[in-house]
Coordinates of C-alpha atoms in Angstrom, one line a residue:
L1 CA 0.8 4.7 4.1
A2 CA 1.6 6.4 7.4
Q3 CA -1.8 8.1 7.2
Y4 CA -3.4 4.7 6.6
R5 CA -1.7 3.2 9.6
A6 CA -2.8 6.0 11.8
L7 CA -6.4 5.7 10.6
A8 CA -6.3 1.9 10.9
A9 CA -5.2 2.2 14.5
F10 CA -7.9 4.8 15.2
A11 CA -10.5 2.6 13.4
Q12 CA -9.9 -0.3 15.8
F13 CA -11.7 1.6 18.5
A14 CA -14.5 3.0 16.4
S15 CA -17.7 1.1 16.1
D16 CA -19.1 2.7 13.0
L17 CA -17.1 4.5 10.3
D18 CA -18.3 6.8 7.6
K19 CA -18.0 5.7 4.0
A20 CA -15.1 8.0 3.3
T21 CA -13.1 6.6 6.2
R22 CA -13.9 3.0 5.1
D23 CA -12.8 3.8 1.6
Q24 CA -9.6 5.3 2.8
L25 CA -8.8 2.3 4.9
T26 CA -9.5 0.0 2.0
R27 CA -7.2 2.0 -0.3
G28 CA -4.5 1.9 2.3
E29 CA -4.8 -1.9 2.6
K30 CA -4.4 -2.1 -1.2
L31 CA -1.4 0.2 -1.2
S32 CA 0.2 -1.9 1.6
E33 CA -0.3 -5.0 -0.6
I34 CA 1.2 -3.3 -3.6
V35 CA 4.4 -2.1 -2.0
K36 CA 5.3 -5.7 -0.9
Q37 CA 7.9 -7.3 -3.1
P38 CA 9.3 -10.8 -3.0
Q39 CA 12.7 -11.0 -1.4
Y40 CA 15.6 -10.7 -3.8
Q41 CA 13.2 -9.9 -6.7
P42 CA 13.1 -6.1 -7.0
L43 CA 10.4 -4.8 -9.3
P44 CA 11.6 -2.4 -12.0
V45 CA 10.7 1.2 -11.1
E46 CA 8.5 1.7 -14.2
K47 CA 6.3 -1.2 -13.0
Q48 CA 6.1 0.2 -9.5
V49 CA 5.1 3.6 -10.9
V50 CA 2.3 2.1 -13.1
I51 CA 0.7 0.1 -10.3
L52 CA 1.0 2.9 -7.8
Y53 CA -0.6 5.2 -10.3
A54 CA -3.5 2.8 -10.8
A55 CA -3.9 2.6 -7.0
T56 CA -3.6 6.3 -6.2
T57 CA -6.0 7.3 -9.0
G58 CA -8.8 5.0 -7.7
K59 CA -8.5 2.4 -10.5
L60 CA -8.1 -0.4 -7.9
D61 CA -10.8 0.8 -5.5
D62 CA -13.3 -1.9 -6.6
V63 CA -10.7 -4.7 -6.8
P64 CA -11.1 -6.9 -3.7
T65 CA -7.9 -6.6 -1.5
P66 CA -7.2 -10.4 -1.8
K67 CA -7.2 -10.1 -5.6
V68 CA -4.8 -7.1 -5.8
R69 CA -1.7 -9.2 -6.2
E70 CA -3.4 -11.2 -9.0
F71 CA -4.5 -7.9 -10.7
E72 CA -1.0 -6.6 -10.4
T73 CA 0.7 -9.6 -11.9
Q74 CA -1.7 -9.9 -14.8
F75 CA -1.5 -6.1 -15.4
Y76 CA 2.2 -6.3 -15.8
R77 CA 1.9 -9.1 -18.2
F78 CA -0.7 -7.2 -20.2
L79 CA 1.5 -4.1 -20.4
E80 CA 4.5 -6.2 -21.5
T81 CA 2.6 -7.8 -24.3
E82 CA -0.1 -5.3 -25.3
R83 CA 1.4 -1.9 -24.3
P84 CA 5.2 -2.3 -24.0
K85 CA 5.7 1.3 -25.2
I86 CA 4.2 2.7 -21.9
L87 CA 6.8 0.9 -19.8
Q88 CA 9.6 1.8 -22.3
E89 CA 8.7 5.5 -22.4
L90 CA 8.3 5.6 -18.6
G91 CA 11.7 4.0 -18.1
E92 CA 13.4 6.3 -20.6
S93 CA 11.8 9.6 -19.4
N94 CA 11.8 8.8 -15.7
A95 CA 8.7 11.0 -15.5
L96 CA 5.0 10.3 -15.6
T97 CA 4.0 12.7 -18.4
D98 CA 0.5 13.7 -19.4
E99 CA 0.9 11.5 -22.5
I100 CA 2.0 8.5 -20.5
S101 CA -0.8 9.1 -18.0
A102 CA -3.4 9.2 -20.8
A103 CA -2.0 6.0 -22.4
L104 CA -1.9 4.3 -19.0
D105 CA -5.5 5.3 -18.2
E106 CA -6.6 3.8 -21.5
A107 CA -4.5 0.6 -20.9
I108 CA -5.9 0.2 -17.3
E109 CA -9.5 0.5 -18.6
R110 CA -8.9 -2.0 -21.4
F111 CA -7.2 -4.4 -19.0
R112 CA -10.0 -4.2 -16.4
V113 CA -12.7 -4.8 -18.9
E114 CA -11.2 -7.2 -21.4
V115 CA -8.7 -9.2 -19.3
F116 CA -9.7 -8.9 -15.6
G117 CA -13.5 -9.0 -16.4
M118 CA -14.4 -5.8 -14.4
D119 CA -16.5 -2.8 -15.3
A120 CA -14.9 0.3 -16.5
V121 CA -13.8 2.6 -13.7
K122 CA -16.1 5.3 -12.7
A123 CA -14.7 8.8 -11.9
A124 CA -12.8 8.8 -8.7
P125 CA -15.3 9.4 -5.8
K126 CA -15.4 12.8 -4.3
P127 CA -15.4 13.2 -0.5
E128 CA -18.9 13.0 0.8
S129 CA -18.4 16.0 3.1
A130 CA -15.7 18.5 3.9
P131 CA -13.4 17.3 6.7
T132 CA -14.1 18.8 10.1
E133 CA -11.4 20.1 12.4
G134 CA -9.4 17.3 13.9
S135 CA -10.6 14.7 11.4
I136 CA -8.4 12.6 9.3
S137 CA -9.0 13.2 5.6
A138 CA -7.5 12.0 2.4
S139 CA -5.3 14.5 0.7
P140 CA -4.7 14.5 -3.1
A141 CA -2.2 12.0 -4.0
P142 CA 1.2 13.4 -5.1
P143 CA 2.4 12.5 -8.6
V144 CA 3.9 9.1 -8.8
T145 CA 7.6 9.4 -9.8
P146 CA 10.5 7.1 -9.6
E147 CA 11.8 9.2 -6.7
A148 CA 8.5 8.8 -4.9
V149 CA 8.7 5.0 -5.4
E150 CA 12.2 4.9 -4.0
T151 CA 11.1 7.0 -1.0
A152 CA 8.2 4.7 -0.4
E153 CA 10.5 1.6 -0.6
A154 CA 12.9 3.2 1.9
N155 CA 10.1 4.1 4.3
A156 CA 8.8 0.5 4.1
E157 CA 12.2 -0.9 4.8
E158 CA 12.6 1.5 7.8
D159 CA 9.2 0.5 9.1
A160 CA 10.1 -3.2 8.8
A161 CA 13.5 -2.6 10.6
A162 CA 11.8 -0.7 13.4
Q163 CA 9.2 -3.4 13.8
A164 CA 11.9 -6.1 13.9
K165 CA 13.8 -4.1 16.6
K166 CA 10.6 -3.6 18.6
D167 CA 9.9 -7.4 18.4
A168 CA 13.4 -8.2 19.5
A169 CA 13.2 -5.8 22.4
E170 CA 9.8 -7.3 23.5
S171 CA 11.3 -10.8 23.3
A172 CA 14.3 -9.7 25.4
D173 CA 11.9 -8.2 28.0
A174 CA 9.9 -11.4 28.2
A175 CA 13.1 -13.4 28.7
T176 CA 14.2 -11.1 31.5
E177 CA 10.8 -11.4 33.2
I178 CA 11.1 -15.2 33.2
T179 CA 14.6 -15.3 34.6
E180 CA 13.8 -12.7 37.3
Q181 CA 10.9 -14.4 39.1
P182 CA 10.8 -13.9 42.9
D183 CA 11.7 -16.6 45.4
T184 CA 8.3 -18.1 46.3
T185 CA 9.5 -21.3 48.0
G186 CA 11.3 -19.6 50.9
D187 CA 14.4 -21.7 50.5
G188 CA 16.4 -19.1 48.5
K189 CA 15.8 -20.9 45.3
P190 CA 13.6 -19.5 42.5
A191 CA 10.3 -21.2 42.0

């Protein structure tokens, strides 16, 4: 997500972006949507792992960003009713094994086609060209583990706290500017 934020900040000033950069920005938007959770409603780690797996393996690349939350909610329901063993095994093993990954790939494909009404996922796109020196490029996604999910949650909380602190400081600075206006009337009283 940090790489996405850096790329998004850079993209604000770029007039035309190559396809790989646009794709990376879109995936970052979707990952940002996925890590959001309702207050006081923590998501079980195994559900976080399956949706992060889907996102980082390109299975959500063609889902429009505004539909990501709907996809996520329906996918959890699908797994609970049609493939509960995946969530159970993931919760028990605390690891995304090859067997669980294969079962999850099959479940995602079935869900996309039969429930969400999408086409089957094509193979994850390869970068169009090798990155040049100084360019920002996507690196292979690390394996999604419960520890990685916890780290992502902690980073998101730190980012939110830092943003809140920055907003509070800016508000305090604005209040100070208002109270420290120079005397423009000449009578010793502030304007």
